[in-house]
Coordinates of C-alpha atoms in Angstrom, one line a residue:
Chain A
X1286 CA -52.7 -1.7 73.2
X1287 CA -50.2 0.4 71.4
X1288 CA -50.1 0.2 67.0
X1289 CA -48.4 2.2 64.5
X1290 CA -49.2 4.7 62.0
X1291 CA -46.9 6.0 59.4
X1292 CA -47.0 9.2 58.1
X1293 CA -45.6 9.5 54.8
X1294 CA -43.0 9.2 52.4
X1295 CA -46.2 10.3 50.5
X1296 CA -49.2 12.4 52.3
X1297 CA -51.5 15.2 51.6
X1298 CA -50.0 16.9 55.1
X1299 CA -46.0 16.4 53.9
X1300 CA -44.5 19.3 51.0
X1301 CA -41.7 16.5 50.2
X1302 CA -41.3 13.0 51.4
X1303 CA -40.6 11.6 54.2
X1304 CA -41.4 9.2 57.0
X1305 CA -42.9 9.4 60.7
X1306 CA -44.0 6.2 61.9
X1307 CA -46.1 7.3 64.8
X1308 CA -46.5 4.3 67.9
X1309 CA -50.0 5.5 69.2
X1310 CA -52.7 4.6 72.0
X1311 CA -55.7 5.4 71.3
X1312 CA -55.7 8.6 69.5
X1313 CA -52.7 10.1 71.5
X1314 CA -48.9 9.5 69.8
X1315 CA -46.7 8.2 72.5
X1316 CA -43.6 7.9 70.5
X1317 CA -42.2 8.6 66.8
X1318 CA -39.6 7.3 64.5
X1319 CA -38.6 9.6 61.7
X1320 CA -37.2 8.2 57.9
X1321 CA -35.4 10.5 55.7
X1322 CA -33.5 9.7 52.3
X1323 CA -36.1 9.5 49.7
X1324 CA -34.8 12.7 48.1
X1325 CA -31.0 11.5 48.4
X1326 CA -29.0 12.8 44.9
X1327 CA -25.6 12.5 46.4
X1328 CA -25.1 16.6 45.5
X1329 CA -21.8 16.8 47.8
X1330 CA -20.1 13.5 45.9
X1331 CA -21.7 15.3 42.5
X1332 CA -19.8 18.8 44.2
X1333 CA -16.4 17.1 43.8
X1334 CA -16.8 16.6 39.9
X1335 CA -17.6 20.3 39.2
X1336 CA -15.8 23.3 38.3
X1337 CA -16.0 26.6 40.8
X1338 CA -18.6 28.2 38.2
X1339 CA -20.3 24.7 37.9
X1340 CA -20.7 24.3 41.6
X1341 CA -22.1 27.1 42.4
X1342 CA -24.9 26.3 39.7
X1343 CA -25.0 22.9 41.0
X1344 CA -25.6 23.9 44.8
X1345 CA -28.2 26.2 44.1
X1346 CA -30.5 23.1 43.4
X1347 CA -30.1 21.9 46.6
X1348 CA -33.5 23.8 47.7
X1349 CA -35.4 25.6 45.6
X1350 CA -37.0 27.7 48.1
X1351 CA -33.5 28.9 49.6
X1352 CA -31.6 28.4 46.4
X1353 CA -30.0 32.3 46.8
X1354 CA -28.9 31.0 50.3
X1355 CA -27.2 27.9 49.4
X1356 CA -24.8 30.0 46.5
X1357 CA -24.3 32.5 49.4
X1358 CA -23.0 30.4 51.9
X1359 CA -21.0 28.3 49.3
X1360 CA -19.4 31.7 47.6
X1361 CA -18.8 33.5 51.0
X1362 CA -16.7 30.4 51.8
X1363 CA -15.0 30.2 48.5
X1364 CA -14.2 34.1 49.0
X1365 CA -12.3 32.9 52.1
X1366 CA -10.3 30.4 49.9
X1367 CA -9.5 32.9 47.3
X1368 CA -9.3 36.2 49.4
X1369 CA -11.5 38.1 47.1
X1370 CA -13.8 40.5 49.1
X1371 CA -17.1 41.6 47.4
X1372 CA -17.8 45.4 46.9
X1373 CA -20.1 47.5 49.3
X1374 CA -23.1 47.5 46.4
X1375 CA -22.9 43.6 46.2
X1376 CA -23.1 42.8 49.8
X1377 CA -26.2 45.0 50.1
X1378 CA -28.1 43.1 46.8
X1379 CA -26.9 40.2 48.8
X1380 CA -29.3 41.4 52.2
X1381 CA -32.1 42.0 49.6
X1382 CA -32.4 39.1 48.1
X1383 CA -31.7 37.3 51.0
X1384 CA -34.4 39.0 52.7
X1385 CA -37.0 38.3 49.9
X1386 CA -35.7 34.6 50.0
X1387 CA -36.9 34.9 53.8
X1388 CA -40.5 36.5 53.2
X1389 CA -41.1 33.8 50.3
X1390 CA -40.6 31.3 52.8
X1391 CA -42.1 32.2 55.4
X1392 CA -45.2 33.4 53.6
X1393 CA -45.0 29.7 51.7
X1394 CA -45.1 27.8 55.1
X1395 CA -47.8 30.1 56.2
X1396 CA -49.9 29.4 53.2
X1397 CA -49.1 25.4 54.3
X1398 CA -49.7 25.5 58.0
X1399 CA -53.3 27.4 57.2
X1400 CA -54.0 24.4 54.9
X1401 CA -53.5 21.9 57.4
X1402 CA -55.4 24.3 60.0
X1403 CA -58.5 23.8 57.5
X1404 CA -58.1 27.5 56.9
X1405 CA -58.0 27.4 53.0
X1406 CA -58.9 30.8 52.3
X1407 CA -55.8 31.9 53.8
X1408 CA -53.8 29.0 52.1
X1409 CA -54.9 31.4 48.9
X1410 CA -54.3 34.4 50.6
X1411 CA -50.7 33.5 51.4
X1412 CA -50.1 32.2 47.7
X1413 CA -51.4 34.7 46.1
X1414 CA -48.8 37.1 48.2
X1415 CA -45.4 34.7 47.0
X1416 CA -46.5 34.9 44.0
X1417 CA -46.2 38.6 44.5
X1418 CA -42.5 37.9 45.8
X1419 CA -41.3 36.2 43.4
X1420 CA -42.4 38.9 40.8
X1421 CA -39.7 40.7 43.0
X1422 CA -37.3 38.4 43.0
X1423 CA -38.3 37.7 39.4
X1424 CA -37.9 41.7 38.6
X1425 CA -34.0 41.4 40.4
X1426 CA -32.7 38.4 38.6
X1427 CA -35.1 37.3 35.5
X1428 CA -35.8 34.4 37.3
X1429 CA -38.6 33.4 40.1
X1430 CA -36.6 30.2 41.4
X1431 CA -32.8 29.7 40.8
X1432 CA -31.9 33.4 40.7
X1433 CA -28.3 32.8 39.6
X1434 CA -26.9 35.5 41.6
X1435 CA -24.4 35.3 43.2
X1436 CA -20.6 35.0 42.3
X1437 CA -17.5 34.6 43.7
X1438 CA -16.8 38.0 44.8
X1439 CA -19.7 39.4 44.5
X1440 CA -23.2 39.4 42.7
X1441 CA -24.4 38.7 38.9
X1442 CA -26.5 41.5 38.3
X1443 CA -27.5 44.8 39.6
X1444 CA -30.7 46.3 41.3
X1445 CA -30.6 49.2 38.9
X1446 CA -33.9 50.8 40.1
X1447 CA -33.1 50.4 43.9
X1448 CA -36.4 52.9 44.3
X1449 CA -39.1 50.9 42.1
X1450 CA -38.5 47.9 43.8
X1451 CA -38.8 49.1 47.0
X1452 CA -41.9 50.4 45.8
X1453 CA -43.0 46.6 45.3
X1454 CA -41.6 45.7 48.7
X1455 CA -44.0 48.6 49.9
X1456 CA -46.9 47.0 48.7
X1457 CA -46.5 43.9 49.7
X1458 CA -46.1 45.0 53.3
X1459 CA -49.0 46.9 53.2
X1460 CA -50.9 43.7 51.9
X1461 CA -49.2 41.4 54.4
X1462 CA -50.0 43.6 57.2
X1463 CA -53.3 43.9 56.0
X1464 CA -54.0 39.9 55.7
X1465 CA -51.5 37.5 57.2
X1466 CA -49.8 39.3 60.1
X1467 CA -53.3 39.9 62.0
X1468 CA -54.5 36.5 61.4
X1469 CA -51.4 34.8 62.3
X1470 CA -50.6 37.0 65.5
X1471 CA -54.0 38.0 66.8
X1472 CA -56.9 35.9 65.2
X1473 CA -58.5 33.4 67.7
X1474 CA -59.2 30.9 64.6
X1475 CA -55.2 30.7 63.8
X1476 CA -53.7 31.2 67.3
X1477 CA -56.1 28.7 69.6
X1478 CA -56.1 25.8 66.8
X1479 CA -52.0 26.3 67.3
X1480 CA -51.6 27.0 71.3
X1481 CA -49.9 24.5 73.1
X1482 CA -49.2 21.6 70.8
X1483 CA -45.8 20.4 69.4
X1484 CA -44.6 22.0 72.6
X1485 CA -40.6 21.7 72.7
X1486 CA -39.2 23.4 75.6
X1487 CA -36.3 25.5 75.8
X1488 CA -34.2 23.4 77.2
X1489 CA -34.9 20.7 74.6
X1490 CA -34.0 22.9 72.0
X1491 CA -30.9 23.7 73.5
X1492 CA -30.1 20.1 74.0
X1493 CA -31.2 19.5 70.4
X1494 CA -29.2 22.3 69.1
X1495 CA -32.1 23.2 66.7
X1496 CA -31.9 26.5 64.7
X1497 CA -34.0 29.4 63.2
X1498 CA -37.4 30.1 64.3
X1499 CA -37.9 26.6 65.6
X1500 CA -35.2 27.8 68.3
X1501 CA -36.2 31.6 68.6
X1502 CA -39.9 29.7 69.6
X1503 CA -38.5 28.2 72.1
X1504 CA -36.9 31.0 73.7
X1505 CA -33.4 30.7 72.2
X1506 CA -32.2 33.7 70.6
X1507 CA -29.6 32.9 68.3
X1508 CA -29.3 34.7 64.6
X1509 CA -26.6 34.1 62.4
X1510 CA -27.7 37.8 61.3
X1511 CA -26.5 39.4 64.7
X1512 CA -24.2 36.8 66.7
X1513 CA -22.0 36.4 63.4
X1514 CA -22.6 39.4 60.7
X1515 CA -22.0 38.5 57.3
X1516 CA -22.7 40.4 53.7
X1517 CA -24.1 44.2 55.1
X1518 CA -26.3 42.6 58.3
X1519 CA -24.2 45.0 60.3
X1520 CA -25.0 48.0 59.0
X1521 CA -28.6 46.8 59.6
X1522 CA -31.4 48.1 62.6
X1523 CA -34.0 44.9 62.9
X1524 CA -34.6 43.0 66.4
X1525 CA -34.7 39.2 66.5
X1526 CA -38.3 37.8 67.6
X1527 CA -38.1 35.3 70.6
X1528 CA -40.9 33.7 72.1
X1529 CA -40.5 31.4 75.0
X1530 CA -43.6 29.2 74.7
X1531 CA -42.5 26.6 72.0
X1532 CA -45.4 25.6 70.6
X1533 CA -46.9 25.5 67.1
X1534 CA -48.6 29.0 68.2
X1535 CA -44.7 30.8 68.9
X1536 CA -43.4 29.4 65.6
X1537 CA -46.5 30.9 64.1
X1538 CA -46.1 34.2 65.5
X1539 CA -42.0 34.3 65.6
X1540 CA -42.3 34.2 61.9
X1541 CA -45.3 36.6 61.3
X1542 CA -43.0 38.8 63.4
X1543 CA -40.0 38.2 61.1
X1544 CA -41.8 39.1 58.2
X1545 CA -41.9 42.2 59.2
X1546 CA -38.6 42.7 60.3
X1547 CA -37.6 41.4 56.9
X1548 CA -39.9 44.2 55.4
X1549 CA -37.9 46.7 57.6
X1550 CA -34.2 45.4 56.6
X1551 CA -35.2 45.3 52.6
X1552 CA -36.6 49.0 53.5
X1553 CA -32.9 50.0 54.7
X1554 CA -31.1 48.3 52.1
X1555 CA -32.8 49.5 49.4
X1556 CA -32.4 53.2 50.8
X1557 CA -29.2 52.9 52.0
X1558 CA -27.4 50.8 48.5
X1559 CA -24.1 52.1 48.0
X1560 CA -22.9 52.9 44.7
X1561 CA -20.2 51.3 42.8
X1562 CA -19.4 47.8 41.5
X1563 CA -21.4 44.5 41.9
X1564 CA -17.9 42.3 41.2
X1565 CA -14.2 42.6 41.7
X1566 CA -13.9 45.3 38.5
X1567 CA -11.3 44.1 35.7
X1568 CA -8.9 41.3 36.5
X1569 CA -9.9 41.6 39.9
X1570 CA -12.2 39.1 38.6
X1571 CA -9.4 36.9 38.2
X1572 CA -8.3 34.5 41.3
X1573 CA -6.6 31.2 42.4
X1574 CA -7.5 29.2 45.2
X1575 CA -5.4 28.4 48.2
X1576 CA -5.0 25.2 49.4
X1577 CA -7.2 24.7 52.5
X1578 CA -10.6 24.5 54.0
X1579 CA -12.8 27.4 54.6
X1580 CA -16.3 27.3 56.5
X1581 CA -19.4 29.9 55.8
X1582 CA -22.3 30.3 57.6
X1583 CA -25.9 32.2 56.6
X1584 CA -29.4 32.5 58.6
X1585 CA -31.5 30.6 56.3
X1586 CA -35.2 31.1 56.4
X1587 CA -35.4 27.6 58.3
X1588 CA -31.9 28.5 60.3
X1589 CA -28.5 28.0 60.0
X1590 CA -26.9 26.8 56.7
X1591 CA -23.3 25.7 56.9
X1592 CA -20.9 25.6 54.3
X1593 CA -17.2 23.6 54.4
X1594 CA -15.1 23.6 51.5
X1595 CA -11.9 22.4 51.0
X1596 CA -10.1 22.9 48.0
X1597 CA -6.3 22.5 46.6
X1598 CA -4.1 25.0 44.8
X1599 CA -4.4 24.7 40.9
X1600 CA -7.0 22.2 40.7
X1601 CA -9.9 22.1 38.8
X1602 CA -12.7 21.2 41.5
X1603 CA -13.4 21.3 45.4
X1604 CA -12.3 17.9 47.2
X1605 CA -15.2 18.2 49.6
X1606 CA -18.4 20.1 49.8
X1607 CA -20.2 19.7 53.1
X1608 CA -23.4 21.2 54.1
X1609 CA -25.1 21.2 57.0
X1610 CA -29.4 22.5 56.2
X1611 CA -31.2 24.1 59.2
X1612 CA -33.8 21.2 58.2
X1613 CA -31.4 18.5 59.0
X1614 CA -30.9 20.0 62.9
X1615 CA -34.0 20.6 63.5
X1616 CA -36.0 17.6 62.0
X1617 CA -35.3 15.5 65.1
X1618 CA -37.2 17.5 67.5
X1619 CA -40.2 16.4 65.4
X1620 CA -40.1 13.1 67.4
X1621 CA -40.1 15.4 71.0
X1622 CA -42.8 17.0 70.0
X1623 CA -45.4 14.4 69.0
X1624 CA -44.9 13.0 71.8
X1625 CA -47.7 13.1 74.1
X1626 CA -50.0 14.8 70.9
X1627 CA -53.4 13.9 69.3
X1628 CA -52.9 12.2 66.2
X1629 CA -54.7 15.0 64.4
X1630 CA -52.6 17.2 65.7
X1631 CA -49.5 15.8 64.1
X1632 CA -49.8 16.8 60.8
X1633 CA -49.3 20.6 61.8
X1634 CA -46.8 20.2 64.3
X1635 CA -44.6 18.4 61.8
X1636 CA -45.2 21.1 59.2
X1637 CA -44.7 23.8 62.0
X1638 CA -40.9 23.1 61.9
X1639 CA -40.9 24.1 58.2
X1640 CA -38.9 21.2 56.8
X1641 CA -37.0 20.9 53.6
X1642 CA -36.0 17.3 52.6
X1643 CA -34.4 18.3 49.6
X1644 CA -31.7 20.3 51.9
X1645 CA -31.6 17.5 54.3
X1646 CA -31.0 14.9 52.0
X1647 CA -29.1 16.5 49.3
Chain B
X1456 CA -3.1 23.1 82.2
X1457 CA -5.6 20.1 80.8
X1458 CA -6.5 20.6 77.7
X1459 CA -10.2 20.4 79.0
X1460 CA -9.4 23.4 81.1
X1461 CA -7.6 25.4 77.9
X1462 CA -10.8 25.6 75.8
X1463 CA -12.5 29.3 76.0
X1464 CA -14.8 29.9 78.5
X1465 CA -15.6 33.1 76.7
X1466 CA -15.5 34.0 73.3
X1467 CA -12.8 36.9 74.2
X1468 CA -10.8 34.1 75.5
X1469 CA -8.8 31.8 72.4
X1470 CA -5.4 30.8 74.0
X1471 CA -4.6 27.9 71.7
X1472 CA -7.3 28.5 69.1
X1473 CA -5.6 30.1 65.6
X1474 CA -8.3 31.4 62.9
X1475 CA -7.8 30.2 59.8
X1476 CA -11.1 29.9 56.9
X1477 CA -13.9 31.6 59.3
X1478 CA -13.0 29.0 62.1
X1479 CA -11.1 29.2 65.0
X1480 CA -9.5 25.8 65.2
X1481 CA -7.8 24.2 68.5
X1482 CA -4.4 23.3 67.8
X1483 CA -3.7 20.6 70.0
X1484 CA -3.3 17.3 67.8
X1485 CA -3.9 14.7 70.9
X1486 CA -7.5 15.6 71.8
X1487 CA -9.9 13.6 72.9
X1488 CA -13.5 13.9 71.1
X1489 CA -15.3 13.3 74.0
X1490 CA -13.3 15.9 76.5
X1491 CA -14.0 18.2 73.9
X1492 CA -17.7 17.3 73.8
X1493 CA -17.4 17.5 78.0
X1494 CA -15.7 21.2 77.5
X1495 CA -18.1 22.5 75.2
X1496 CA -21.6 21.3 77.0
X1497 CA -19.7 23.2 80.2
X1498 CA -19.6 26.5 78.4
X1499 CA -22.6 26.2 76.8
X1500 CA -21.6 26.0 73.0
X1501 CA -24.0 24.4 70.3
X1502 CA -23.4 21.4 68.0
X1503 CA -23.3 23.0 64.6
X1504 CA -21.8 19.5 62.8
X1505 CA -19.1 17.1 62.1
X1506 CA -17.7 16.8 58.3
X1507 CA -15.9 14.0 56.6
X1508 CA -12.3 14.3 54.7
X1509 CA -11.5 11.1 52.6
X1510 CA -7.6 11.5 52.8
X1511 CA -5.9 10.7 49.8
X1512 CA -4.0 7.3 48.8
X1513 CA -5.0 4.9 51.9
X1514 CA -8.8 5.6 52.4
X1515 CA -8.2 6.4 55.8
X1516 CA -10.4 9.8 57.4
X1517 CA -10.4 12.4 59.5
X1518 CA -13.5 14.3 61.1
X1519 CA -13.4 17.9 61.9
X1520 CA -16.2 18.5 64.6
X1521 CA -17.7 22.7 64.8
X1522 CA -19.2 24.1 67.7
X1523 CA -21.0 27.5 68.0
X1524 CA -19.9 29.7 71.4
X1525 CA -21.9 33.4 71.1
X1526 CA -21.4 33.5 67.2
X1527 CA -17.3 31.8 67.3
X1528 CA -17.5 29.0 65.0
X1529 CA -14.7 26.7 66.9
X1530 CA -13.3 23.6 65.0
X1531 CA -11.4 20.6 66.5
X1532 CA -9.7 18.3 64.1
X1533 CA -9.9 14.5 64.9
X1534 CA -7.8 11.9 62.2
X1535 CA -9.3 8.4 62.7
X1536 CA -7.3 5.4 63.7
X1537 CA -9.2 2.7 62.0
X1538 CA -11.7 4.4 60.5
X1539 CA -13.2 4.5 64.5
X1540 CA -13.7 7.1 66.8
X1541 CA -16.0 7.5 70.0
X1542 CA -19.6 8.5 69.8
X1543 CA -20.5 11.5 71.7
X1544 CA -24.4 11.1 71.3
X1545 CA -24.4 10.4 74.6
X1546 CA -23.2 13.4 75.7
X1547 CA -24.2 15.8 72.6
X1548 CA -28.0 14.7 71.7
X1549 CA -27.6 16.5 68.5
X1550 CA -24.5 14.6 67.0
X1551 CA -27.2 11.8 66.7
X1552 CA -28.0 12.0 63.2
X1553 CA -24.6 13.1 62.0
X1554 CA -23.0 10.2 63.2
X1555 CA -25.5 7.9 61.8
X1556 CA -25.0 9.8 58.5
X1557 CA -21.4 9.5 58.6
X1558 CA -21.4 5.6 60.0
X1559 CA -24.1 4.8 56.7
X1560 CA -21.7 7.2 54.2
X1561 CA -18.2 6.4 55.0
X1562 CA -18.7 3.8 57.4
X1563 CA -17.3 5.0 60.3
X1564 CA -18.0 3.7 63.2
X1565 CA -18.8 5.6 66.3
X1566 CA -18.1 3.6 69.3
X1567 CA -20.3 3.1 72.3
X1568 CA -23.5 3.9 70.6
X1569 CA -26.2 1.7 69.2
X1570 CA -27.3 2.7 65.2
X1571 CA -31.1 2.6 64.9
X1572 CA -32.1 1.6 61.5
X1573 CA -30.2 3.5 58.5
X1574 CA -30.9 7.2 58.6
X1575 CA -30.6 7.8 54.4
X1576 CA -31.6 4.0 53.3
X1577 CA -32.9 1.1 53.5
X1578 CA -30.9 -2.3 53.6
X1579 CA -27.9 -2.9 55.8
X1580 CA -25.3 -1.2 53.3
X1581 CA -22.9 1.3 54.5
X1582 CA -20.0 3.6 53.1
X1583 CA -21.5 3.3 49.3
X1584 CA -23.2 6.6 49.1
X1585 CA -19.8 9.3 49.5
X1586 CA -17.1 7.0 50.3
X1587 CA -14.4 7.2 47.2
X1588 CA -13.6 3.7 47.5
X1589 CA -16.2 1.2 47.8
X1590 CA -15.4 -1.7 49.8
X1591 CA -18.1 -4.1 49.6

């Protein structure tokens, strides 16, 4: 005799609401149906009534874990409306904060998945190091959520004391090494409660087209960082962790890995900073808009985040806004991979994709 | 040469595909979505999404759909005749919950597929959410 059990829109296991209404046998989930919406605001109708500085104020509180990402992707595709390119100096502050948005999130979601392991002494650990990161971010742009950034053409403020902040990056690898990174990629308590469940095979994935780690833990080995270059990602030497196995275990260690190679990419950016201006200097700060539709695209912590903006000569605001979260891809592989699972198991395979309904719902 | 056949195999290979705003758009006007769906599964490209323009004046829409092929961000530009066009879940398993987004937002609908219930709300009440003007 099959029955249902929903999960959600409110539970201890779920960061923001939504629904999976689980059709179960016994204690093992043979099917799932997933509900999204509850944190619907209407942002890209809301985009079309703003002003090019109001947007980008507006989009930034689409996510407020990858709030630098969303003004990124929406600036780097107004640049291509408006043909101003950003300076050297602003594209590298762009890689740093872009990689401290990444360790943030990661380290978050780590601090979640060890909650829902029953490992609370690492859900502390792993807050206790954000915290730390946002006292980076916090030292960059004044702020610990919205950082208010970036610009069109460029960046708001400048890392002044490139050198004292790396010193803070410094530290927090040598804590993160020291705690999370051997308990996520070695300890037996971590790995075996995480091996083999929420399996979704490569070829799913593909099918799926799901992004980010959830895809590099399957075995496919796309980032926007390599395969399509954008802000000073060029200039930059980090690998891109894949692990075929694609269960809750992979996504675990893909993104211990990647904290790392974030650590080694906010190393060479903070080394390597060119001098010189953070905006267009003078009038270059002036600009019009051409008429037409420009697309951007940025390696989100969770994946891909696309940006499409249309826009027409001498008017005030953008006629559409679409975006496209990481979240919003790879959410339906949730129902793939509870398929088949223990219903205790379900709580940490959903969170094992990392979602963000505020992104996928905007 | 088919249209089908005229879509890159490779990414060094554009004949017919202009870049203009980071995308590389095909210029033929008489595609067919789901030859283009076809042609991209062949050659191994990956659903990124499909977007919504409201035109102006008569409510009508057009869709642009994006693909990914090793990092190209291709585009294919589809206007709608009667606010329809053919689903391609079928054939693209990650277009599922973009058309049902877009069918509950503008309603559009998406031929040959069934909608499970609404992806963003509850009820039975579609194109109120983005659509410019409401027709209830």
């Amino acid at each position: 005799m099959s029955y249902e059990i929903p999960m959600g829109p409110y539970h201890p296991g779920l960061e923001e609401p939504y629904k999976l209404n689980m059709i179960c046998e016994g204690e093992t989930v043979k099917d799932a149906r997933l509900h999204i919406g509850f944190n619907f605001r209407g942002i890209e109708h809301l985009a079309e009534t703003r002003n090019y500085i109001q947007v980008i104020a507006l989009m930034e509180r689409v996510c407020g874990i990858c709030s630098f990402i969303h003004t990124l992707t929406l600036c780097q595709a107004i640049e291509k409306l408006t043909g101003l390119n950003p300076p050297p100096r602003a594209q590298y502050i762009r890689v740093v904060l872009g990689e401290l948005e990444r360790l943030h999130s990661h380290v978050l979601w780590a601090g979640i998945a060890a909650k829902l392991m029953g490992f609370k002494t690492m859900f502390m650990t792993c807050f206790e190091i954000r915290e730390k990161v946002m006292d980076v971010l916090q030292a960059i742009s004044g702020n610990r959520v919205n950082y208010a950034m970036n610009r069109i053409g460029g960046v708001n403020r400048d890392i002044e004391d490139p050198q004292s902040i790396l010193g803070m990056v410094e530290a927090l690898e040598k804590e993160m090494t020291r705690t999370i990174i051997p308990i996520f990629t070695t300890s037996k308590t971590a790995t075996s409660r995480c091996a083999d469940i929420g399996v979704l095979t490569t070829e799913k994935a593909r099918s799926l087209g799901v992004v980010g780690p959830v895809a590099r833990a399957s075995g496919v080995g796309q980032d926007l960082r390599k395969d399509a270059p954008y802000a000073a990602y060029a200039e930059m030497d980090f690998t891109v962790p894949v692990v075929p196995d694609g269960d809750v275990r992979a996504r675990l260690l893909v993104r211990a890995l990647e904290i790392m190679e974030s650590c080694k990419i906010l190393r060479q950016a903070l080394t390597t900073m060119p001098a010189g201006e953070i905006a267009p200097p003078g009038d270059g700060s002036k600009f019009s808009f051409i008429t037409g539709t420009a697309t951007a695209r940025v390696e989100a912590p969770r994946g891909e985040v696309m940006y499409s903006v249309s826009w027409k000569e001498n008017a005030r605001t953008p006629s559409r806004v679409h975006v496209r979260t990481p979240t919003y891809v790879n959410m339906p592989s949730v129902r793939f991979m509870v398929q088949g699972a223990r219903l205790a198991d379900t709580p940490l395979i959903q969170a094992s994709v990392d979602p963000c309904y505020s992104c996928t719902d905007r | 040469m088919s249209t089908v056949e005229s879509i890159p195999t490779a990414p060094a290979k554009t004949e017919g595909f202009s870049e203009k705003g980071g995308v590389f758009w095909y210029s033929d006007s008489g595609l067919n979505v789901r030859d283009v769906a076809r042609s991209m599964n062949a050659v191994g490209a990956r659903f990124i999404t499909a977007t919504t323009y409201e035109l102006p004046g008569n409510g009508a829409f057009r869709l642009e759909y994006h693909w990914d092929l090793m990092g190209r961000l291709l585009g294919f530009n589809f206007p709608l005749a009667e606010n329809t066009i053919e689903s391609i879940y079928d054939l693209c398993e990650a277009a599922d919950w973009i058309e049902r987004e877009i069918h509950e937002e503008y309603r559009i609908d998406f031929t040959g597929r069934e909608y499970e219930p609404l992806l963003l709300r509850e009820g039975n009440v579609c194109g109120v959410n983005l659509q410019k003007e409401v027709v209830q």
